[in-house]
PDB file of N, CA and C in Angstrom:
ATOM      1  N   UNK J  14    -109.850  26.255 -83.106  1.00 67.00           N
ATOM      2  CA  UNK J  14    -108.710  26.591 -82.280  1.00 67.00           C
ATOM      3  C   UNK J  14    -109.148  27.559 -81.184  1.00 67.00           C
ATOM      4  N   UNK J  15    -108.906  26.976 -79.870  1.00 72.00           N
ATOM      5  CA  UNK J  15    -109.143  27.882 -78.672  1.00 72.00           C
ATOM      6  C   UNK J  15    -108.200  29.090 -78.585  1.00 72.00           C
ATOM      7  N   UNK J  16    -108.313  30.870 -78.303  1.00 76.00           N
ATOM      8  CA  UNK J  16    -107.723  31.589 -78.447  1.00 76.00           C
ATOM      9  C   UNK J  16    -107.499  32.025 -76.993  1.00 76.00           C
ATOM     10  N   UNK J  17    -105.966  31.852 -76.513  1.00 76.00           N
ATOM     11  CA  UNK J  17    -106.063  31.861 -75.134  1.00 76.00           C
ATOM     12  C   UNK J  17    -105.583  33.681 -74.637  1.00 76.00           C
ATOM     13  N   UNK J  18    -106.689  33.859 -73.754  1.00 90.00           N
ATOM     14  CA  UNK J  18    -106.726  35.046 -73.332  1.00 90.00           C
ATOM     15  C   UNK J  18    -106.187  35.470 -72.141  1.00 90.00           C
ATOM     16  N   UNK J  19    -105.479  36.876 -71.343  1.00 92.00           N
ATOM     17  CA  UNK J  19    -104.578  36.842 -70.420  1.00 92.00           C
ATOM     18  C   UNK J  19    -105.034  37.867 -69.486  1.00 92.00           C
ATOM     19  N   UNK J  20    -104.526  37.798 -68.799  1.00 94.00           N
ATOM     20  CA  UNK J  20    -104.748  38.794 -67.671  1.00 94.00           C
ATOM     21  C   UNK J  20    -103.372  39.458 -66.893  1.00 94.00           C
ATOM     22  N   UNK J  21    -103.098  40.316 -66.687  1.00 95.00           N
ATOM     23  CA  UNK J  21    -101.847  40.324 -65.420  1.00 95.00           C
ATOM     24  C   UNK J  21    -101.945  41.217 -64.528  1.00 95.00           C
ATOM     25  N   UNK J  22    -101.501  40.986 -63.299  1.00 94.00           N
ATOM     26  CA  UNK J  22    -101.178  41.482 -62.044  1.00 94.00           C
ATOM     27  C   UNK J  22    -100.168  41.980 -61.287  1.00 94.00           C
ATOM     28  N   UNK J  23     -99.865  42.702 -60.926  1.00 96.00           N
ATOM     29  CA  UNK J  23     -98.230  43.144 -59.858  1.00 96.00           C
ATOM     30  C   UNK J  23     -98.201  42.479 -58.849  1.00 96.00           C
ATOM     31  N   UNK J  24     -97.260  42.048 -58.780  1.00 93.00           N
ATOM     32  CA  UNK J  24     -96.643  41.492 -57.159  1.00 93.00           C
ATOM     33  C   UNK J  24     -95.353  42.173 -56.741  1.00 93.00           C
ATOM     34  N   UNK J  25     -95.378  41.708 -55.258  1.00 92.00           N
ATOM     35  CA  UNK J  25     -94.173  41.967 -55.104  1.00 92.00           C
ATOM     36  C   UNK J  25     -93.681  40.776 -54.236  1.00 92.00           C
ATOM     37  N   UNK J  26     -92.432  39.997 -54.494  1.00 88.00           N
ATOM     38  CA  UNK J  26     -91.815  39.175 -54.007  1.00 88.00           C
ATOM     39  C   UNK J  26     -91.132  39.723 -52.708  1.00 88.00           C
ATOM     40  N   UNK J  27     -91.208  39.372 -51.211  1.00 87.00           N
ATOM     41  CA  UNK J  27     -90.018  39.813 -50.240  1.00 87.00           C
ATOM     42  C   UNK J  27     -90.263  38.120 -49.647  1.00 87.00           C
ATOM     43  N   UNK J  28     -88.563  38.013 -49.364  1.00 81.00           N
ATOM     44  CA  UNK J  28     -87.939  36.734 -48.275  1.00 81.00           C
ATOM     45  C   UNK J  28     -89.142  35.193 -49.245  1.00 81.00           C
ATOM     46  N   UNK J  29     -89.543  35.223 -50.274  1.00 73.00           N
ATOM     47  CA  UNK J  29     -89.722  34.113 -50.913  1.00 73.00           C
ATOM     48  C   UNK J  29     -91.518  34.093 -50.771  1.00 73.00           C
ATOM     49  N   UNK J  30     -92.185  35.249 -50.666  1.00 80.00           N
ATOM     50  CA  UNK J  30     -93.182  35.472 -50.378  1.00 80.00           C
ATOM     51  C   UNK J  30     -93.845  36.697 -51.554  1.00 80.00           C
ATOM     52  N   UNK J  31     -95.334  35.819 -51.567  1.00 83.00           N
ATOM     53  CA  UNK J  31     -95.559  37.111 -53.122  1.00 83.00           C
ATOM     54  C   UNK J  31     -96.537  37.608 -52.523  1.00 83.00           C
ATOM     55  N   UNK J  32     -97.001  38.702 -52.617  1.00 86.00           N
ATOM     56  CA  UNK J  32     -97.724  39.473 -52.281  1.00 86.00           C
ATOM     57  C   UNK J  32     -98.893  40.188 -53.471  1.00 86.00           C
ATOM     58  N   UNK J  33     -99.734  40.499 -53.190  1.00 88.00           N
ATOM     59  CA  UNK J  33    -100.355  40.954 -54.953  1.00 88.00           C
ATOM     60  C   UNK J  33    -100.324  42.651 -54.037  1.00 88.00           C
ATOM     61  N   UNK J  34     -99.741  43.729 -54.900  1.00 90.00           N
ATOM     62  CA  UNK J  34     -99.788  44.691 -54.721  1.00 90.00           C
ATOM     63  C   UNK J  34    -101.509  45.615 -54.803  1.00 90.00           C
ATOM     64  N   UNK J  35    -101.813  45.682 -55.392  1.00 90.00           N
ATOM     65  CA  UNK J  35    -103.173  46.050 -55.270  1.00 90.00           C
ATOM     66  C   UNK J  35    -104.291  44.802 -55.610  1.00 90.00           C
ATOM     67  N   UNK J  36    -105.456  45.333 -56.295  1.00 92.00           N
ATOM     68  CA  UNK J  36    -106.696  44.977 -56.158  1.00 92.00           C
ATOM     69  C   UNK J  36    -106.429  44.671 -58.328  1.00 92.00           C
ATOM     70  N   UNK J  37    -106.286  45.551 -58.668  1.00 94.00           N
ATOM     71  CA  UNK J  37    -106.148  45.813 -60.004  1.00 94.00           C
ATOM     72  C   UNK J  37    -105.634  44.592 -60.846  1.00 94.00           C
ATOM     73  N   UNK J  38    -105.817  44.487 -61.818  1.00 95.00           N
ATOM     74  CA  UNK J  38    -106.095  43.276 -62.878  1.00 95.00           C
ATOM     75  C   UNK J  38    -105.396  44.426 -64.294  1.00 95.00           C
ATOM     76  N   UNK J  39    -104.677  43.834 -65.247  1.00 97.00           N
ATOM     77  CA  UNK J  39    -104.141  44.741 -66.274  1.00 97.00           C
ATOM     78  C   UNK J  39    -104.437  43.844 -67.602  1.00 97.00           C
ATOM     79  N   UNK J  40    -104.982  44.397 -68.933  1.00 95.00           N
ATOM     80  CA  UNK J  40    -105.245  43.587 -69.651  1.00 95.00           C
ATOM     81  C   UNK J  40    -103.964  43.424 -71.208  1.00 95.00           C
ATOM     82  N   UNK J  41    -103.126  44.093 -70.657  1.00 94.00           N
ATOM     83  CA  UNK J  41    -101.964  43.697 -71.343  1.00 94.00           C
ATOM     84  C   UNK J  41    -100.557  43.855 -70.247  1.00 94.00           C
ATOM     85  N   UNK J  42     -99.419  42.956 -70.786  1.00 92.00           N
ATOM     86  CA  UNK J  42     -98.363  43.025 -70.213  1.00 92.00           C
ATOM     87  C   UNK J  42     -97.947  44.507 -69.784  1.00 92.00           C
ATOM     88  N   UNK J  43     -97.710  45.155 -71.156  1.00 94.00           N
ATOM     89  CA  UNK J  43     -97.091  46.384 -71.094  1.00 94.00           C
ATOM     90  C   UNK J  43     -97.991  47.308 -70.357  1.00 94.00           C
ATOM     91  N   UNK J  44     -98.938  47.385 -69.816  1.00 96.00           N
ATOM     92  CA  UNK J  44     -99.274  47.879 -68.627  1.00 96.00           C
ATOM     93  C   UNK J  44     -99.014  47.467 -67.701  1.00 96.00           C
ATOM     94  N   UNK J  45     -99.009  46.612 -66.841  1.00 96.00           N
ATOM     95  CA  UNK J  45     -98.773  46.152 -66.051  1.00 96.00           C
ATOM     96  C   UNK J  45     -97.192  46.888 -65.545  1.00 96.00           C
ATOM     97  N   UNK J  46     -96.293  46.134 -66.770  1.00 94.00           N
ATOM     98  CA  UNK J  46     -95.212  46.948 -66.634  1.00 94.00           C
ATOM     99  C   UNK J  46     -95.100  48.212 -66.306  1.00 94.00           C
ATOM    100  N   UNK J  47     -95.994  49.248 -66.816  1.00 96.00           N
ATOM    101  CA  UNK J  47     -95.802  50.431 -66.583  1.00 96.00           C
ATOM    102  C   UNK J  47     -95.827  50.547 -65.371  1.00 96.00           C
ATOM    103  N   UNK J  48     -96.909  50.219 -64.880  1.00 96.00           N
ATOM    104  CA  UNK J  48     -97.439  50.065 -63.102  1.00 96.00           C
ATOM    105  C   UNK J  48     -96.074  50.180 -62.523  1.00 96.00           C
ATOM    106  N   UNK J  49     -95.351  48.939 -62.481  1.00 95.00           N
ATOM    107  CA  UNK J  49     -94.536  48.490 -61.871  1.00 95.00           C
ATOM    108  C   UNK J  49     -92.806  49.639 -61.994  1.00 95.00           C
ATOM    109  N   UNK J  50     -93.234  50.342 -62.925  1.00 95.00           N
ATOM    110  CA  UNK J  50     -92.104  51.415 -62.990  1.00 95.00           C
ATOM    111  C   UNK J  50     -92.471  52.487 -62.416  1.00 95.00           C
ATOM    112  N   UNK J  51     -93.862  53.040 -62.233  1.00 95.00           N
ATOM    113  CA  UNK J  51     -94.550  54.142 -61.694  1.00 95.00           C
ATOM    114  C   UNK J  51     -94.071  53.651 -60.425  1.00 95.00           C
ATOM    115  N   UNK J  52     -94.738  52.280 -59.610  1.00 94.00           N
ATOM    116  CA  UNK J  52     -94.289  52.285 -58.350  1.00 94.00           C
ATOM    117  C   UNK J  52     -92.851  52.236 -57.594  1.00 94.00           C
ATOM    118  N   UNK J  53     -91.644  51.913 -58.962  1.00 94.00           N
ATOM    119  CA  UNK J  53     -90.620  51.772 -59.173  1.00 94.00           C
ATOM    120  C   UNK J  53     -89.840  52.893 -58.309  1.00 94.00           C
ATOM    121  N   UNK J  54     -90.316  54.187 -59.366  1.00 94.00           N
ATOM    122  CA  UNK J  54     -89.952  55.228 -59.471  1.00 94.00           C
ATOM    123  C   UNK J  54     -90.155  56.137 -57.872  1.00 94.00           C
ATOM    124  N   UNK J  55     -91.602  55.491 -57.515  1.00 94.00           N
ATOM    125  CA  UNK J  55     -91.818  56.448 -56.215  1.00 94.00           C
ATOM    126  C   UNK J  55     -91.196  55.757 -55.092  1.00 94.00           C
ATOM    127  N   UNK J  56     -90.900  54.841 -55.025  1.00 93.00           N
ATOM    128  CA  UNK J  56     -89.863  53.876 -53.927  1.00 93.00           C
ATOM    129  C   UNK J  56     -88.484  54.951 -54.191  1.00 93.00           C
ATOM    130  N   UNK J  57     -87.855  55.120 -55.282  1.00 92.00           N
ATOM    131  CA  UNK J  57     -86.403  55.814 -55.632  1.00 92.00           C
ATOM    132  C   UNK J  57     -86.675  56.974 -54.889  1.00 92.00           C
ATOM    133  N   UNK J  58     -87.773  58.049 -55.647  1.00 93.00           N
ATOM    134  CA  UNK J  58     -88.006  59.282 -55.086  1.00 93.00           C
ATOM    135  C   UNK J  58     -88.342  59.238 -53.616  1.00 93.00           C
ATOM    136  N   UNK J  59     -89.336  58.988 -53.390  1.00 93.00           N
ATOM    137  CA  UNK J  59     -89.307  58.788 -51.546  1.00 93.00           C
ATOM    138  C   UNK J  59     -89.112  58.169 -50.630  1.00 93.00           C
ATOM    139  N   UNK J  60     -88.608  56.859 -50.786  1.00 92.00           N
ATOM    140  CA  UNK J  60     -87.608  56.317 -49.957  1.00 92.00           C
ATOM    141  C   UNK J  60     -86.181  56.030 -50.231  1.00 92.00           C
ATOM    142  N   UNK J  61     -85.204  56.580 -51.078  1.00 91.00           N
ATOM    143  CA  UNK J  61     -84.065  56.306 -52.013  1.00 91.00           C
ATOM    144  C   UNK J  61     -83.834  54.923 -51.679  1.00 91.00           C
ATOM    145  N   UNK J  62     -84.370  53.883 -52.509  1.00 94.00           N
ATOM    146  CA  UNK J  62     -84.302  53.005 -52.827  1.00 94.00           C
ATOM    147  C   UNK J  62     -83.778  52.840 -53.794  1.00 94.00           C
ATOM    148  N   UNK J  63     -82.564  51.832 -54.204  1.00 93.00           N
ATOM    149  CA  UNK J  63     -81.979  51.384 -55.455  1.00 93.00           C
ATOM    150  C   UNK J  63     -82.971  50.622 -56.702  1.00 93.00           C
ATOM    151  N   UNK J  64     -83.326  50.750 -57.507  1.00 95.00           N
ATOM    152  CA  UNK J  64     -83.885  50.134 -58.786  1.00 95.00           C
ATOM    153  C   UNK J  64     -82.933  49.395 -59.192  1.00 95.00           C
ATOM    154  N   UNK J  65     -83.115  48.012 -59.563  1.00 92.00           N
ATOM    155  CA  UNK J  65     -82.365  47.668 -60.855  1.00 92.00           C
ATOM    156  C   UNK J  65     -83.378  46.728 -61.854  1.00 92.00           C
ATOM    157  N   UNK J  66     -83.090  46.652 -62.685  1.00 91.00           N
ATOM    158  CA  UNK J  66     -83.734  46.232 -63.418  1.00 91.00           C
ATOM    159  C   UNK J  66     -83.895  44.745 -64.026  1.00 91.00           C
ATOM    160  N   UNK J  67     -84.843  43.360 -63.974  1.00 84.00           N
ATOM    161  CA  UNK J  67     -84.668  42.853 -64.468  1.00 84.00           C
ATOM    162  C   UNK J  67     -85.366  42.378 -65.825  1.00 84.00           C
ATOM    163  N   UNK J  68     -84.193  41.227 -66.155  1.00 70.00           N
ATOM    164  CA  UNK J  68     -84.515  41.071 -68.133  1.00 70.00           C
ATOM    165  C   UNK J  68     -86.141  40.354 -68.071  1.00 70.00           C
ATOM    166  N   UNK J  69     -86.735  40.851 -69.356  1.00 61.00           N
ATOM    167  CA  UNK J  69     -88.212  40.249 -69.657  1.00 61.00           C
ATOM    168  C   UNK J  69     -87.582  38.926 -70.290  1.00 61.00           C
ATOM    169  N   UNK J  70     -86.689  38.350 -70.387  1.00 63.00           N
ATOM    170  CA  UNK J  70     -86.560  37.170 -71.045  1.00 63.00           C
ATOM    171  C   UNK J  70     -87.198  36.025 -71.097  1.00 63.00           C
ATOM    172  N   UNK J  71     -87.646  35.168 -71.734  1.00 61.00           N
ATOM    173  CA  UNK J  71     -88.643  34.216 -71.289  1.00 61.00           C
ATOM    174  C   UNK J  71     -88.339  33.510 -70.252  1.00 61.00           C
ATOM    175  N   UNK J  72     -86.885  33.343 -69.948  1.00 63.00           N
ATOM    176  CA  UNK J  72     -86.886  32.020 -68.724  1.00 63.00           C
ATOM    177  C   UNK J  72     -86.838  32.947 -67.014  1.00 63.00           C
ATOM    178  N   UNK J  73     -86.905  34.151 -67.745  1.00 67.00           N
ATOM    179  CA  UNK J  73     -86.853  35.182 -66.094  1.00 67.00           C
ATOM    180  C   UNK J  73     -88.151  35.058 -65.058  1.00 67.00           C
ATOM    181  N   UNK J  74     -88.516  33.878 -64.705  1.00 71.00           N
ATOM    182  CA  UNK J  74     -90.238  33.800 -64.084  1.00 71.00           C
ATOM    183  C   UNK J  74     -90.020  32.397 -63.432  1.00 71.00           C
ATOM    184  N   UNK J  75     -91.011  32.439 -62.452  1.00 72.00           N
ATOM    185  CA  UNK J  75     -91.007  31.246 -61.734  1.00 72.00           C
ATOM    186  C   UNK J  75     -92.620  30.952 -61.521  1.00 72.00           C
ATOM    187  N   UNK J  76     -92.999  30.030 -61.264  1.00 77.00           N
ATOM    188  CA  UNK J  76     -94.286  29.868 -60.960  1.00 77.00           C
ATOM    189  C   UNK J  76     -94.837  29.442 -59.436  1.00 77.00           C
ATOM    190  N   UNK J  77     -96.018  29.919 -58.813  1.00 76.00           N
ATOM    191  CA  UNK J  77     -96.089  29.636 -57.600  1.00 76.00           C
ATOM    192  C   UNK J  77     -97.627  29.155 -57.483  1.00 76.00           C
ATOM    193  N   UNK J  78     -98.155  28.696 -56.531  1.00 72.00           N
ATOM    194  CA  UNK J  78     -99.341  28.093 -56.201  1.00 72.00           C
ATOM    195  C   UNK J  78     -99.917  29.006 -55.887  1.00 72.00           C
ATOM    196  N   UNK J  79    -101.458  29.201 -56.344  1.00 70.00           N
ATOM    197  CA  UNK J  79    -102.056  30.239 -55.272  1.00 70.00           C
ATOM    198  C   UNK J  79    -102.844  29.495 -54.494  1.00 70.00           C
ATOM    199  N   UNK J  80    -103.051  30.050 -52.976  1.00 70.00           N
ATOM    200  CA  UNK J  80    -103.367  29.289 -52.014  1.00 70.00           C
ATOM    201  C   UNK J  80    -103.521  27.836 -52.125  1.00 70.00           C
ATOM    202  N   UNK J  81    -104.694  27.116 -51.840  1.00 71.00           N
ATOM    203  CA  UNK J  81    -104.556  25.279 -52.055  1.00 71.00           C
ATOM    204  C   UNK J  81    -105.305  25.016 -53.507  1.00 71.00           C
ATOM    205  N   UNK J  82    -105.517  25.907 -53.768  1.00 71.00           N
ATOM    206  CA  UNK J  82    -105.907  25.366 -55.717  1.00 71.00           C
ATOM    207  C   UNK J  82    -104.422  24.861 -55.928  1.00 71.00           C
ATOM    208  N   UNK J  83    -105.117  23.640 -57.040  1.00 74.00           N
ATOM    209  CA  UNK J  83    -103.585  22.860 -58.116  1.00 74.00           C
ATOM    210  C   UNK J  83    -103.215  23.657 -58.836  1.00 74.00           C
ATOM    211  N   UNK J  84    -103.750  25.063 -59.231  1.00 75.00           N
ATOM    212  CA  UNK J  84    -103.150  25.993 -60.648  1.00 75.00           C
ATOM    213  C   UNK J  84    -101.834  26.354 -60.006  1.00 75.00           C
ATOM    214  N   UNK J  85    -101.265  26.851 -61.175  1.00 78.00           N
ATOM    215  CA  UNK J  85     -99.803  27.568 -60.776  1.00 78.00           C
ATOM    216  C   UNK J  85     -99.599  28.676 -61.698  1.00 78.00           C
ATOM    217  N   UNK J  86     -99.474  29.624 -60.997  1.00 82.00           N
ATOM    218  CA  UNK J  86     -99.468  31.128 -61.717  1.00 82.00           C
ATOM    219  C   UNK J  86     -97.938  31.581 -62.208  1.00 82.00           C
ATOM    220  N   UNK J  87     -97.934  31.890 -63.286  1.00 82.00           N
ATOM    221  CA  UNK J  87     -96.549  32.327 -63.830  1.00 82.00           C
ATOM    222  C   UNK J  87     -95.871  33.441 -63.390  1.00 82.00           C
ATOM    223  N   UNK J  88     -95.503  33.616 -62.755  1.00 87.00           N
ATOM    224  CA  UNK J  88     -94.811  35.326 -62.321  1.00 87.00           C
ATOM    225  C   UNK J  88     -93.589  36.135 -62.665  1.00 87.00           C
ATOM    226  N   UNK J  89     -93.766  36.900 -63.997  1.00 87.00           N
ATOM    227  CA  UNK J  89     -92.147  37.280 -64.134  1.00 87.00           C
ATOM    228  C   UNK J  89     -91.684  38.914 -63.480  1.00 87.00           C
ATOM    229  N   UNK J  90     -90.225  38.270 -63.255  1.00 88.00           N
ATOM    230  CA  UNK J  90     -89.946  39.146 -62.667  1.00 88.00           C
ATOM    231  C   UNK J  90     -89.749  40.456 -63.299  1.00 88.00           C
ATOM    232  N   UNK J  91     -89.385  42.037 -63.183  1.00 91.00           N
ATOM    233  CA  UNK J  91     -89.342  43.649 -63.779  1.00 91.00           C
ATOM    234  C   UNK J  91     -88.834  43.727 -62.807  1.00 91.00           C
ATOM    235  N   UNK J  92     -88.597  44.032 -61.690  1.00 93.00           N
ATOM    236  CA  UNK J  92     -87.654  45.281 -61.245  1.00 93.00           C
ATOM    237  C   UNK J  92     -87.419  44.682 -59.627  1.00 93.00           C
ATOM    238  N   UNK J  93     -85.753  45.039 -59.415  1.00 92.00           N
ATOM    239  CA  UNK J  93     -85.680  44.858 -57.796  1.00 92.00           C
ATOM    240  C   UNK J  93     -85.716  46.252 -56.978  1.00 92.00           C
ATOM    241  N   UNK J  94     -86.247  46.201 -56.131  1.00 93.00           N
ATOM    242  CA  UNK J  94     -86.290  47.826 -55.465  1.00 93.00           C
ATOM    243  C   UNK J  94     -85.091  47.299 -53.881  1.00 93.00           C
ATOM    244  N   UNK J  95     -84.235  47.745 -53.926  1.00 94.00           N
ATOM    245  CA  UNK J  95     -83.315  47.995 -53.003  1.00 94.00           C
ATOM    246  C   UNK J  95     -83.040  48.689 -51.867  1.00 94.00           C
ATOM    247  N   UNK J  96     -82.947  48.495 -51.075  1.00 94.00           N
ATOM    248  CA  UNK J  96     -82.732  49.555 -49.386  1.00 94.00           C
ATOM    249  C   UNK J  96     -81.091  49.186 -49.494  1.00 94.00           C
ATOM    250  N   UNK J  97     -80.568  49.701 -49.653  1.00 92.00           N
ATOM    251  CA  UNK J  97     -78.922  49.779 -49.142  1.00 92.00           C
ATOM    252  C   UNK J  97     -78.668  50.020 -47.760  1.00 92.00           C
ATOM    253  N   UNK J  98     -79.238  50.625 -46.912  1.00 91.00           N
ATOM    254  CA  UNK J  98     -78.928  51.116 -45.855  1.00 91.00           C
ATOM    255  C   UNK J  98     -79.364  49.740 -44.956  1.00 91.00           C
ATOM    256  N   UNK J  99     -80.692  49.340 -44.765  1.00 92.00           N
ATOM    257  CA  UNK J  99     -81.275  47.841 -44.575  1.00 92.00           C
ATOM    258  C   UNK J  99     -79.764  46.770 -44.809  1.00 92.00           C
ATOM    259  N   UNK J 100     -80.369  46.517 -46.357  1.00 90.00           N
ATOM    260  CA  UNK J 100     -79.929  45.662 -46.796  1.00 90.00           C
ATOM    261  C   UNK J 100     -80.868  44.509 -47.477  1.00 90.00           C
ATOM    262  N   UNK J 101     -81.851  45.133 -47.098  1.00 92.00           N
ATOM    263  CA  UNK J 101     -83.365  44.334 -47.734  1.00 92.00           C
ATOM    264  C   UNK J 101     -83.527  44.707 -49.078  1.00 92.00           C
ATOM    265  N   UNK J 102     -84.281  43.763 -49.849  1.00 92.00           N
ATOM    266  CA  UNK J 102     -84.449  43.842 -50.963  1.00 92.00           C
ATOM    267  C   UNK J 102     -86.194  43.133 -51.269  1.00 92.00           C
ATOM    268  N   UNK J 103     -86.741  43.605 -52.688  1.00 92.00           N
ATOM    269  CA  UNK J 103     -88.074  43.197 -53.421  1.00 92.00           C
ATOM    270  C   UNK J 103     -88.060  42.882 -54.113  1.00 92.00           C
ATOM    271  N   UNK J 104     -88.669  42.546 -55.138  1.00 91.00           N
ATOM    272  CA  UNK J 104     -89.209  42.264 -56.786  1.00 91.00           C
ATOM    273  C   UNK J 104     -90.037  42.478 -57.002  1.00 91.00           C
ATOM    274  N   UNK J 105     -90.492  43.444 -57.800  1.00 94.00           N
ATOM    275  CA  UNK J 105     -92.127  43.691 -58.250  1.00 94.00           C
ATOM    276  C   UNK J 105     -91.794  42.494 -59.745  1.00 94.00           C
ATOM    277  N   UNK J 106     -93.165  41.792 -59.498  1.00 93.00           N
ATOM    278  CA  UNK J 106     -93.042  41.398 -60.653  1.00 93.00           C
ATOM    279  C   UNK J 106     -94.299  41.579 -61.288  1.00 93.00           C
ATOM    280  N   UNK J 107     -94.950  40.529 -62.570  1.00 93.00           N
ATOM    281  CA  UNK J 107     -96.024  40.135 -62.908  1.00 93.00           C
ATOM    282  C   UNK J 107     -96.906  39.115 -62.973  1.00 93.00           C
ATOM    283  N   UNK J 108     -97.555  38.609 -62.314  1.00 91.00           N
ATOM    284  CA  UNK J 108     -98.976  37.593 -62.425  1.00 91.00           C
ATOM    285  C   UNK J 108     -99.078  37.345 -63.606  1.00 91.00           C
ATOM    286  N   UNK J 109     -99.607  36.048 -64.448  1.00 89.00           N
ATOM    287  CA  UNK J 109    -100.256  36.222 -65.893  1.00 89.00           C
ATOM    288  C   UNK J 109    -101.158  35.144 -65.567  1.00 89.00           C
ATOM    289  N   UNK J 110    -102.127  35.010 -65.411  1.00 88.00           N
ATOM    290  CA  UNK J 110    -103.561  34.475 -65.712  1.00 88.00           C
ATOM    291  C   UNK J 110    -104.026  34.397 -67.125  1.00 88.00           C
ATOM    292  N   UNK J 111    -104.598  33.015 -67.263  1.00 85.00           N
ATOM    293  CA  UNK J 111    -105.305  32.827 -68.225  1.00 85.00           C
ATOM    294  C   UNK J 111    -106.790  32.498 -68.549  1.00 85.00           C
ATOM    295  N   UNK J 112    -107.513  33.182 -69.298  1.00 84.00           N
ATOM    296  CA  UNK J 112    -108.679  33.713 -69.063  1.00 84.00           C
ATOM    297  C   UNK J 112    -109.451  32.664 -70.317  1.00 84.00           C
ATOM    298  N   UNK J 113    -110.472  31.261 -69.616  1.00 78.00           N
ATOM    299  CA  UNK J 113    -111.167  30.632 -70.219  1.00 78.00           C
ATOM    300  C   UNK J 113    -112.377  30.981 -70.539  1.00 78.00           C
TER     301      UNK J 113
END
């Protein structure tokens, strides 16, 4: 039995577009997550940006192509960061790669 191994990444989703937030690679979810609340948090504190939060539920993720490779990367969503004043909005989410 092959034991499938993972990887994850932060993004951030704006206007239907993902972005990979840094360079960094996380070797469990719940880091990753953390990431994504640290950067959460400093969007609130220095730009008062709204947080809200979304569910880890399994069907909360969409998958997208990366560049012209056939793979398709799973991305779930954690957190929307909000501008009220704008009216613009983000998603940090997570990347999950699988590691052969």
């Amino acid at each position: 039995m092959e034991i499938v191994r993972k990887i994850f990444r932060v993004v951030v989703i704006t206007d239907d577009e993902v972005s990979w937030v840094s360079s960094k690679f996380f070797a469990t979810e719940a880091q990753a997550v953390e990431d994504i609340w640290s950067r959460a948090a400093d969007d609130e504190k220095y730009h008062s940006y709204r947080i809200e939060k979304c569910s880890l539920r399994p069907g909360n993720y969409f998958e997208i192509n990366e560049a012209t490779t056939p793979t398709f990367i799973k991305v779930h969503m954690v957190a929307n960061v909000i501008d009220d004043k704008s009216g613009k909005s983000a998603t940090y989410g997570i990347a999950e790669y699988e590691l052969i």
